[in-house]
Coordinates of N, CA, C and O in Angstrom, one line a residue:
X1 N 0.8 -1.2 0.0 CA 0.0 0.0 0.0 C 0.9 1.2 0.0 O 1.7 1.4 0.9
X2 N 0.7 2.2 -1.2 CA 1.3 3.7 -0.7 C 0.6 4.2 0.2 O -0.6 4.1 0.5
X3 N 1.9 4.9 0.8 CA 1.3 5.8 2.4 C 1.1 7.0 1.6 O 1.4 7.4 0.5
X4 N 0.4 7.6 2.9 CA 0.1 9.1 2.4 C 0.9 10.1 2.1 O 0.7 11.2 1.6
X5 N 1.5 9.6 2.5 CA 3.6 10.8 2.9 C 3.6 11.0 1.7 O 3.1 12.0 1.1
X6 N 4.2 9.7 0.9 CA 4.4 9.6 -0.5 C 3.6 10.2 -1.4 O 4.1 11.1 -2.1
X7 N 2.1 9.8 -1.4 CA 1.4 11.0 -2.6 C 1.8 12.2 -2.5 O 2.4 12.8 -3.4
X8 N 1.5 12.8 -1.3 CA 2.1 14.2 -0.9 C 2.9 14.4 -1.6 O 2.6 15.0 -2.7
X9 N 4.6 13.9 -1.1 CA 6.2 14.4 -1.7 C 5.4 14.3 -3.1 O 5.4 15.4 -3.7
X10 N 4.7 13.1 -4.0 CA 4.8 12.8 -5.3 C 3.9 14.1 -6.1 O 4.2 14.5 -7.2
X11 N 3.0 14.3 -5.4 CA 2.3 15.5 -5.9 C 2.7 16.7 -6.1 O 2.5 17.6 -6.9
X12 N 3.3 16.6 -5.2 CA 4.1 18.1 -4.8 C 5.2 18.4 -6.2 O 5.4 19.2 -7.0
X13 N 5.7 17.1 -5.8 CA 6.9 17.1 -7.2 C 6.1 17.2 -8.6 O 6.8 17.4 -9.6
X14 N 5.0 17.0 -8.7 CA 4.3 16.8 -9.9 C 4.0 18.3 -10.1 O 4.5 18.7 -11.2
X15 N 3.2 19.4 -9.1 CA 3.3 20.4 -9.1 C 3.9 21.5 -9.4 O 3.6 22.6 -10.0
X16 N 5.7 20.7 -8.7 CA 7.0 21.8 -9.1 C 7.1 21.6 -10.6 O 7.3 22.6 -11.3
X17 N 7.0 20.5 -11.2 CA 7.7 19.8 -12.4 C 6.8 20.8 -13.6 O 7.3 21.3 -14.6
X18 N 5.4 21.0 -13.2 CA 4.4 21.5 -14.2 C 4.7 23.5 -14.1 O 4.8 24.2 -15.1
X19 N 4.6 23.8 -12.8 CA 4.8 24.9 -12.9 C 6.7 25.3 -13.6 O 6.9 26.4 -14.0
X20 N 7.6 24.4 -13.6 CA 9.1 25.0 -14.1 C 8.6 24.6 -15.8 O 9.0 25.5 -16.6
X21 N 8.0 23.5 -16.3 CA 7.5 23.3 -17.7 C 6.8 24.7 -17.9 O 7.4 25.3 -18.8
X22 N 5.8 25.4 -17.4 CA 5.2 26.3 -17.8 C 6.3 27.8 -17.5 O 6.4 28.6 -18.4
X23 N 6.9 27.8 -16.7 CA 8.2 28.9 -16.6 C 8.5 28.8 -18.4 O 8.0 29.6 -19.2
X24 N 9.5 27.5 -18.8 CA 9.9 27.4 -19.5 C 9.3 27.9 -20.9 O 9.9 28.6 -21.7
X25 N 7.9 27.3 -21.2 CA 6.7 27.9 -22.0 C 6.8 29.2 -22.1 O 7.3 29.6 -23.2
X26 N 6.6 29.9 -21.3 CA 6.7 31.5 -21.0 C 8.0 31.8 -21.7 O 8.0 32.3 -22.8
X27 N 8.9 31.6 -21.2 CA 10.2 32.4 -21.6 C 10.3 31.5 -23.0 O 10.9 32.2 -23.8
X28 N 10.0 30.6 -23.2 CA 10.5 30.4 -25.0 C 9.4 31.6 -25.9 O 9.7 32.5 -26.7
X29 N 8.2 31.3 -25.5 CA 7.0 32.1 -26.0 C 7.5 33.5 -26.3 O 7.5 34.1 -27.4
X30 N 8.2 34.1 -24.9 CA 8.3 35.8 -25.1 C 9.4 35.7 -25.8 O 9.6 36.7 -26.4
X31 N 10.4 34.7 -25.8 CA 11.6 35.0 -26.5 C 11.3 35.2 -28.0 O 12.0 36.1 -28.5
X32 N 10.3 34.6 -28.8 CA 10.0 34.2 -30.1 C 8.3 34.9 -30.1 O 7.3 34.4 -30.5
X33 N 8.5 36.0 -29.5 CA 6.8 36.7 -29.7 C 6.6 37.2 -31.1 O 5.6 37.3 -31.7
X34 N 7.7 37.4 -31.4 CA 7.7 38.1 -33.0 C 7.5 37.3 -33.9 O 7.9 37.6 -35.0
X35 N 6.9 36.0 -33.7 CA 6.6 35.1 -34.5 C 5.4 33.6 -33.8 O 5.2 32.5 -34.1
X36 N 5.0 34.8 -32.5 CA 4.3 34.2 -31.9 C 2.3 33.8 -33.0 O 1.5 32.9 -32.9
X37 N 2.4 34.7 -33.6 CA 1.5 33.9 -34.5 C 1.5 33.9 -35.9 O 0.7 34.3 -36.8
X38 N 2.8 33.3 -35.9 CA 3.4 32.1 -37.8 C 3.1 30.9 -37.3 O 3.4 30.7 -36.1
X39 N 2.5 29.9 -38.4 CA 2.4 28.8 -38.4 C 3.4 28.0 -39.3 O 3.3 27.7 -40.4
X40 N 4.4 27.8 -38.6 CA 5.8 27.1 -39.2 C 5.3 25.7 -40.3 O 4.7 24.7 -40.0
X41 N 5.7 26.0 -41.3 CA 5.3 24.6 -42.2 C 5.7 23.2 -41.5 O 6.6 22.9 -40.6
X42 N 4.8 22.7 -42.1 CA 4.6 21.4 -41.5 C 4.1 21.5 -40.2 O 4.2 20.5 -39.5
X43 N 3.5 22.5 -39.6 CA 2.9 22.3 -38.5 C 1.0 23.3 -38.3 O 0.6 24.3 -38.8
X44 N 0.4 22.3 -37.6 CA -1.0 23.2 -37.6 C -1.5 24.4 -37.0 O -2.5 25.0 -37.4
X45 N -0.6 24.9 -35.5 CA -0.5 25.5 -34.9 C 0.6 26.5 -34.7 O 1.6 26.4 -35.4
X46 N 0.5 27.5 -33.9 CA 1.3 28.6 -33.4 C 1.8 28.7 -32.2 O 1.2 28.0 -31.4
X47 N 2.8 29.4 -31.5 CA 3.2 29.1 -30.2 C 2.1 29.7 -29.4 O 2.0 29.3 -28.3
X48 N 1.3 30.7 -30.0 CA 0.4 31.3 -28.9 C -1.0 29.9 -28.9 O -1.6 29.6 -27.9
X49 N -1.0 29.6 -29.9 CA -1.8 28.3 -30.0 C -1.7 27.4 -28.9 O -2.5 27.3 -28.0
X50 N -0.3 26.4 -29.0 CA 0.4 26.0 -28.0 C 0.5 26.1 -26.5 O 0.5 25.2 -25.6
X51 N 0.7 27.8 -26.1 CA 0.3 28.2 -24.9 C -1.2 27.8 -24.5 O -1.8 26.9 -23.8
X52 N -1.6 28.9 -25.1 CA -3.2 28.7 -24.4 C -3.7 27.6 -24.5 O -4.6 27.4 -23.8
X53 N -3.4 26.6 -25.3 CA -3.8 24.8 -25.3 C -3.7 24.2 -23.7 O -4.4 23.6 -22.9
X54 N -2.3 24.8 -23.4 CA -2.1 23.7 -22.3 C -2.5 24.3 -21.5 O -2.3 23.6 -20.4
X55 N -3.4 25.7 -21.2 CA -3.6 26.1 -19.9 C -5.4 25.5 -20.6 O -6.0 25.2 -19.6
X56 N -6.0 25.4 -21.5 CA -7.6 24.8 -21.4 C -7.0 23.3 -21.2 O -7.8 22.8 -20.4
X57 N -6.2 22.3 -21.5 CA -6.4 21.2 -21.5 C -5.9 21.3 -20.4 O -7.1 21.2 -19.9
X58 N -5.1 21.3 -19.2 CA -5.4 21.5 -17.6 C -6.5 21.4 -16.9 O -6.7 20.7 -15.9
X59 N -7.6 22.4 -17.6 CA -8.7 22.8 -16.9 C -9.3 21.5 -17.3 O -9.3 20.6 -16.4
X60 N -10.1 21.0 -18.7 CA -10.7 19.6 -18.8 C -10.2 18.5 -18.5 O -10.8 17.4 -18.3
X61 N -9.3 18.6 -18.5 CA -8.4 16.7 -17.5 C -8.6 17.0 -16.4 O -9.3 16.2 -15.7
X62 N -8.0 18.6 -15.4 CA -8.8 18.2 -14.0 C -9.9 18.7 -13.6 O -10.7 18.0 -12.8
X63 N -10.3 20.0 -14.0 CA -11.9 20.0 -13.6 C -12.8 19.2 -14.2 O -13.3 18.2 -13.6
X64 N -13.0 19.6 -15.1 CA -14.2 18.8 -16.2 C -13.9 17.3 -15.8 O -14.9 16.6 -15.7
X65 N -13.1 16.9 -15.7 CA -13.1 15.2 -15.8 C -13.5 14.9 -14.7 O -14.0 13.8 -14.5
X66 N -13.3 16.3 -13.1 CA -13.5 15.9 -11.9 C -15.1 16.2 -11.3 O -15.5 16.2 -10.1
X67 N -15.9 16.5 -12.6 CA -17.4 17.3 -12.7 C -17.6 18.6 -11.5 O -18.4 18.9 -10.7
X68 N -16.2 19.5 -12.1 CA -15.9 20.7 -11.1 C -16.1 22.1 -12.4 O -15.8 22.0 -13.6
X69 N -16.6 22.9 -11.9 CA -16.7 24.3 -13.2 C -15.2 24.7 -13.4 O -14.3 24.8 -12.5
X70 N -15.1 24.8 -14.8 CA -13.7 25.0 -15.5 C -13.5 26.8 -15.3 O -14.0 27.7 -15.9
X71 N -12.7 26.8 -14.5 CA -12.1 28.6 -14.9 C -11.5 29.1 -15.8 O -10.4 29.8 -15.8
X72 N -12.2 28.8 -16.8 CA -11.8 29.7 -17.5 C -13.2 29.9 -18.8 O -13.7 28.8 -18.8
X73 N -13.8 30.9 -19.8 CA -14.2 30.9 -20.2 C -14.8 30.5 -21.4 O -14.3 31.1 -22.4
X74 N -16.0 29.3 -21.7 CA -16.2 28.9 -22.7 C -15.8 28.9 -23.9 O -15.1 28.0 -24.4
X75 N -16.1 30.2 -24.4 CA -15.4 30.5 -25.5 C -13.6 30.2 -25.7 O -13.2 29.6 -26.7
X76 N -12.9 30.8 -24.8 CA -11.6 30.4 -24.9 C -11.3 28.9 -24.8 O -10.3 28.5 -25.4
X77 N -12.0 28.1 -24.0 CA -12.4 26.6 -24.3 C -11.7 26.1 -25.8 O -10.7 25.7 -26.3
X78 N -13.3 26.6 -26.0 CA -13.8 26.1 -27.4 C -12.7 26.4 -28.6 O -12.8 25.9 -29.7
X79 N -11.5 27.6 -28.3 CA -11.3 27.8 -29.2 C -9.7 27.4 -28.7 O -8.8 28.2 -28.6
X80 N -9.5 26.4 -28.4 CA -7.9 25.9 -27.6 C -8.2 24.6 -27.3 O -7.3 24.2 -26.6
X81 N -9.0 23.7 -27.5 CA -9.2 22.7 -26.7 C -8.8 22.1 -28.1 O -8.7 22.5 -29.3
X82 N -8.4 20.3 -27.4 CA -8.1 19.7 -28.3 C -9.0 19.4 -30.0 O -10.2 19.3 -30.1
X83 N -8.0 19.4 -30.9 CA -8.9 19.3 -32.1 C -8.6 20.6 -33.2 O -8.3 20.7 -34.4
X84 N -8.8 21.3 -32.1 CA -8.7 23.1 -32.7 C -7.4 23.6 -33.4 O -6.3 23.2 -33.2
X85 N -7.6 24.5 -34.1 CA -6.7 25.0 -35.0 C -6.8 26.9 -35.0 O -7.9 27.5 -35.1
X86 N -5.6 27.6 -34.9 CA -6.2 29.0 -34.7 C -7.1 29.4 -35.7 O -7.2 29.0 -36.9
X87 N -7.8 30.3 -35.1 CA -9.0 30.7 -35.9 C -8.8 32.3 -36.6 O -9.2 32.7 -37.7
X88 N -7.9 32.9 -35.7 CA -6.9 34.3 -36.4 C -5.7 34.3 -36.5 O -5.1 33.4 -35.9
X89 N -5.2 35.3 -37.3 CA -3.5 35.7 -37.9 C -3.2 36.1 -36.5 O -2.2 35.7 -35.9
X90 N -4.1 37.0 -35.7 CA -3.2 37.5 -34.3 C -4.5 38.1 -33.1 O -5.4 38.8 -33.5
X91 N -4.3 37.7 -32.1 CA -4.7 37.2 -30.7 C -4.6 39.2 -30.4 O -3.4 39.6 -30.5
X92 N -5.5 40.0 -30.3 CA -5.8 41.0 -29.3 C -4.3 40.7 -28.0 O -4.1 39.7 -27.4
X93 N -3.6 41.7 -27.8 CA -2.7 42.1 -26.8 C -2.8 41.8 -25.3 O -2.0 41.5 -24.5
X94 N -4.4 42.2 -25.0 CA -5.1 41.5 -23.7 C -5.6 40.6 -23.7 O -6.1 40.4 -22.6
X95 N -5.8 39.7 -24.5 CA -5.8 38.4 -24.2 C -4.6 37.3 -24.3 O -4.5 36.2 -23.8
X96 N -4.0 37.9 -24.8 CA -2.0 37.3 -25.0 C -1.5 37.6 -23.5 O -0.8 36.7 -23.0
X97 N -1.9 39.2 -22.7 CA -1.6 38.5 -21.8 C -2.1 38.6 -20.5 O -1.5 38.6 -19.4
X98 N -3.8 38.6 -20.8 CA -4.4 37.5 -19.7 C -3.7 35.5 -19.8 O -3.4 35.0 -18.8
X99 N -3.6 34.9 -21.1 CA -3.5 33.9 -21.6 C -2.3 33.5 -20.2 O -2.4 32.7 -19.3
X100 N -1.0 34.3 -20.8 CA 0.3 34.3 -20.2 C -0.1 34.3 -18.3 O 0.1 33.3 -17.6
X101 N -0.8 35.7 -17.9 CA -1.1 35.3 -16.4 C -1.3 34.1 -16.0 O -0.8 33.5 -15.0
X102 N -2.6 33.4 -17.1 CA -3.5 32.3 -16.9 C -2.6 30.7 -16.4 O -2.8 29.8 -15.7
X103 N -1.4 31.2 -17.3 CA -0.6 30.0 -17.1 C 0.0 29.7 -15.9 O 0.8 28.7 -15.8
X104 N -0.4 30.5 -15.0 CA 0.3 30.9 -13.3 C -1.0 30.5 -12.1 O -1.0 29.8 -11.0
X105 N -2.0 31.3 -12.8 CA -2.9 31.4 -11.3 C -3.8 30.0 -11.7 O -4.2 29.3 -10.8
X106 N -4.0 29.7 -13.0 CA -4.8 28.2 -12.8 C -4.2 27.4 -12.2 O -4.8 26.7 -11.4
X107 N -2.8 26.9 -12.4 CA -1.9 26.2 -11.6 C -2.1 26.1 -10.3 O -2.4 25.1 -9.7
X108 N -1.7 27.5 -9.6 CA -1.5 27.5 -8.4 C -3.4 27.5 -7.9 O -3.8 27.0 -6.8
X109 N -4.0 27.9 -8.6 CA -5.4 27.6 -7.9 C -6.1 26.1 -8.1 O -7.3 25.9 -7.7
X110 N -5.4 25.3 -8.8 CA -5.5 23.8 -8.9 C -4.4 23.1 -7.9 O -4.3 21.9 -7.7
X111 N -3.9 23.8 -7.6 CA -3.3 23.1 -6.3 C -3.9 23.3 -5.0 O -4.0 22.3 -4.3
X112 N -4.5 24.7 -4.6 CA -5.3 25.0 -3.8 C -6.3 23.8 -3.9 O -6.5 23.0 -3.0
X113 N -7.2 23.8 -5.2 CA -8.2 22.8 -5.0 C -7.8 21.4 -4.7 O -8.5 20.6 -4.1
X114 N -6.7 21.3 -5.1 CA -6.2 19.6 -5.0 C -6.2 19.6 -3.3 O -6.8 18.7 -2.7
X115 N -5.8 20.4 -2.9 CA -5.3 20.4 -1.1 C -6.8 20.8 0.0 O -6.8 20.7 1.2
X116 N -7.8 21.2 -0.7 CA -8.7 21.0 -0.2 C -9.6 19.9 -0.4 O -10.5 19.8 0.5
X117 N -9.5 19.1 -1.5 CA -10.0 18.2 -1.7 C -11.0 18.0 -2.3 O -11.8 17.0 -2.2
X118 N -11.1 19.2 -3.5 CA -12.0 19.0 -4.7 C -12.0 18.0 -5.5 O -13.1 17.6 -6.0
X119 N -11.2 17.4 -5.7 CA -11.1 16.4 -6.9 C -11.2 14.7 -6.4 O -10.5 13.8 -6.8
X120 N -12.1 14.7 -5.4 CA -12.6 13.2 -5.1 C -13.3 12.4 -6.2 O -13.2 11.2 -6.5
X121 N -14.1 13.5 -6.9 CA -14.9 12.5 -7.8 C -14.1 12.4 -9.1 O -13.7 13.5 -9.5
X122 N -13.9 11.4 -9.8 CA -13.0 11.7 -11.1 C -13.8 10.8 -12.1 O -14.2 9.7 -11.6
X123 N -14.3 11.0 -13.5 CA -14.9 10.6 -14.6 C -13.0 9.8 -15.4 O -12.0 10.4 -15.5
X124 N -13.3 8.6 -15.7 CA -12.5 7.7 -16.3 C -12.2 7.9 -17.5 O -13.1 7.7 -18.3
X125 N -10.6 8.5 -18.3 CA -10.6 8.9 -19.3 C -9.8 8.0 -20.5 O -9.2 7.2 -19.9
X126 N -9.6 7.8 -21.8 CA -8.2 7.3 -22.5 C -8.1 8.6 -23.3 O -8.7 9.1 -24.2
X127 N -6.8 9.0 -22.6 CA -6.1 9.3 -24.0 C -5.8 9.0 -25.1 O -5.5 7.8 -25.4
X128 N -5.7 10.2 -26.3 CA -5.1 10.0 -27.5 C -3.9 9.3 -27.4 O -3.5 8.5 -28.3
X129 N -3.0 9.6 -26.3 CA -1.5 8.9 -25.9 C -1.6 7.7 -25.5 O -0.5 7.0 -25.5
X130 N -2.8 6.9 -25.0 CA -2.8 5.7 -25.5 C -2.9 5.2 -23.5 O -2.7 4.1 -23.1
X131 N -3.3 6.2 -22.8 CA -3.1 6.5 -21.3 C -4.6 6.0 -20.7 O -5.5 5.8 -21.6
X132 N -4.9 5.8 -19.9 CA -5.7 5.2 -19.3 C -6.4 6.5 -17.9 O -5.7 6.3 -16.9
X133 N -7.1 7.2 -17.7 CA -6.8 8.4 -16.4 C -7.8 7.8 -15.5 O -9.0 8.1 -15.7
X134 N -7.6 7.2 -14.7 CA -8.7 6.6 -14.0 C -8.8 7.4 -12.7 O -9.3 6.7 -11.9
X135 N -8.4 8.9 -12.0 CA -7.8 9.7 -11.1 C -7.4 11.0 -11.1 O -6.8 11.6 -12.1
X136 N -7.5 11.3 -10.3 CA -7.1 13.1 -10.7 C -5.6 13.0 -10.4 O -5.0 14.0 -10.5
X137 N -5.1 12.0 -9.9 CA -3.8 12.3 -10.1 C -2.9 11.4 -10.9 O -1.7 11.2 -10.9
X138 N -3.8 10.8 -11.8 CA -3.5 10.4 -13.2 C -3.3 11.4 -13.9 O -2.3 11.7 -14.6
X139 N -4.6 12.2 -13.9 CA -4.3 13.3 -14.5 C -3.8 14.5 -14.4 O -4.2 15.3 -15.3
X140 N -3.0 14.9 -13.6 CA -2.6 15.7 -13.2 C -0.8 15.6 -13.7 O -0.1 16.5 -14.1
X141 N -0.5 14.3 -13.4 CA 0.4 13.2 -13.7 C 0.7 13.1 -15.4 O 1.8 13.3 -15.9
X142 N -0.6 12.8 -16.1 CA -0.7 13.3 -17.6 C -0.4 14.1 -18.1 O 0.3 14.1 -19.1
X143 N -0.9 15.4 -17.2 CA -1.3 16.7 -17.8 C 0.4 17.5 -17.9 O 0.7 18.4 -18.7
X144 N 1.3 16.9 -17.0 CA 2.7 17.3 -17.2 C 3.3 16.8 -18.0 O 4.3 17.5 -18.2
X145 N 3.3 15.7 -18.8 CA 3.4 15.0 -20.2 C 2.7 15.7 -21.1 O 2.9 15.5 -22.3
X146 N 2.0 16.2 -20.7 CA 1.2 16.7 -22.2 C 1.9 18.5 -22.2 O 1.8 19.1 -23.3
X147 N 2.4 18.9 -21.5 CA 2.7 20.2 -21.6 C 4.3 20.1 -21.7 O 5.0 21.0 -22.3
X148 N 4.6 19.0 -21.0 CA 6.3 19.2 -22.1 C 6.2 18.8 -23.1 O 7.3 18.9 -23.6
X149 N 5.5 18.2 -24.0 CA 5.0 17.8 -25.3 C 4.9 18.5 -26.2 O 5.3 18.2 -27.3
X150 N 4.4 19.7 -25.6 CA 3.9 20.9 -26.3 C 5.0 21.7 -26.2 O 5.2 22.3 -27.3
X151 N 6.0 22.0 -25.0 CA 6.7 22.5 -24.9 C 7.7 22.1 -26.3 O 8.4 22.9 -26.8
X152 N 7.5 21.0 -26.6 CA 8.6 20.1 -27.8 C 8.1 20.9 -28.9 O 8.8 21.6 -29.6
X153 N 7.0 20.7 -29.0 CA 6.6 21.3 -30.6 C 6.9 22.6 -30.5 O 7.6 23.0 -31.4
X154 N 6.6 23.6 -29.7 CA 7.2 24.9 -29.5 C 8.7 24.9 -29.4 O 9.2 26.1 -29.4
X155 N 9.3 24.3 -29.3 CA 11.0 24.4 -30.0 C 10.8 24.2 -30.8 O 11.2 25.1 -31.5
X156 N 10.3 23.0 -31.6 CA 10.8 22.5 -32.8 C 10.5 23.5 -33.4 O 11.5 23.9 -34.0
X157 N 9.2 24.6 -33.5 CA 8.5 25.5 -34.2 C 9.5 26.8 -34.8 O 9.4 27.3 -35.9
X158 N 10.7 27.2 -33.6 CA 11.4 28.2 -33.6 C 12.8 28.1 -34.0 O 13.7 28.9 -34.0
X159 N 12.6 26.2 -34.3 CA 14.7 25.9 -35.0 C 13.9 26.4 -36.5 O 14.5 26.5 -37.5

């Protein structure tokens, strides 16, 4: 049986690991803003694309999947969630960088929720990656694979 010690340290570590990925996000992003919305051949997306993806697919692997209200707004949902493709040449300035804040305080306020104990109930997911999320700390677990992932394609985008 894992003890409880361990989820803790393992969570915690899951936590540090997502917020230094999303550090990293940020500073590749502002380094390459001047090309923050070209779609590099051979690829379907843009780095501002890329960003705001991983901060809506956070919210549906752990709210939505934990039947908790997603913070952040439908529409921006809808238009970052997986599937999607940008819909403009270039993203309004205040939303570039609410997007960028967003990548900070949903984190740290999904940790708040984890430590209070929102995410008991969890809906059973498979990923496209072939993953099985039977847990919010499956998914949470995921969700740091899926944003260094992204993190990948946002290098490759800027060699």
């Amino acid at each position: 049986m894992i003890s409880s010690k361990f989820i803790i340290i393992l969570m915690k570590n899951t936590f540090n690991r997502l917020l230094q990925t999303r550090k990293n996000i940020l500073a590749l992003y502002e380094k390459h803003e001047d090309i923050a919305f070209t779609i590099p051949k051979g690829f379907k997306n843009h780095l501002y694309w890329n960003l705001a993806h991983c901060v809506v697919t956070q919210q549906i692997l752990c709210y939505k999947l934990s039947n908790n209200d997603m913070l952040l707004e439908n529409e921006f949902i809808d238009a970052y969630k997986k599937g999607t493709v940008p819909n403009s040449d270039v993203v309004p300035e205040f939303e570039v960088s609410k997007t960028k804040e967003l990548l900070f305080t949903t984190l740290e306020q999904l940790e708040k929720d984890y430590q209070l104990g929102l995410f008991s109930n969890f809906n059973a997911y498979s990923t496209s990656y072939g993953l099985q999320l039977n847990s919010f700390e499956d998914a949470i677990q995921f969700n740091a694979i899926h944003e260094a992932l992204h993190l990948g394609y946002m290098m490759a985008m800027v060699k």
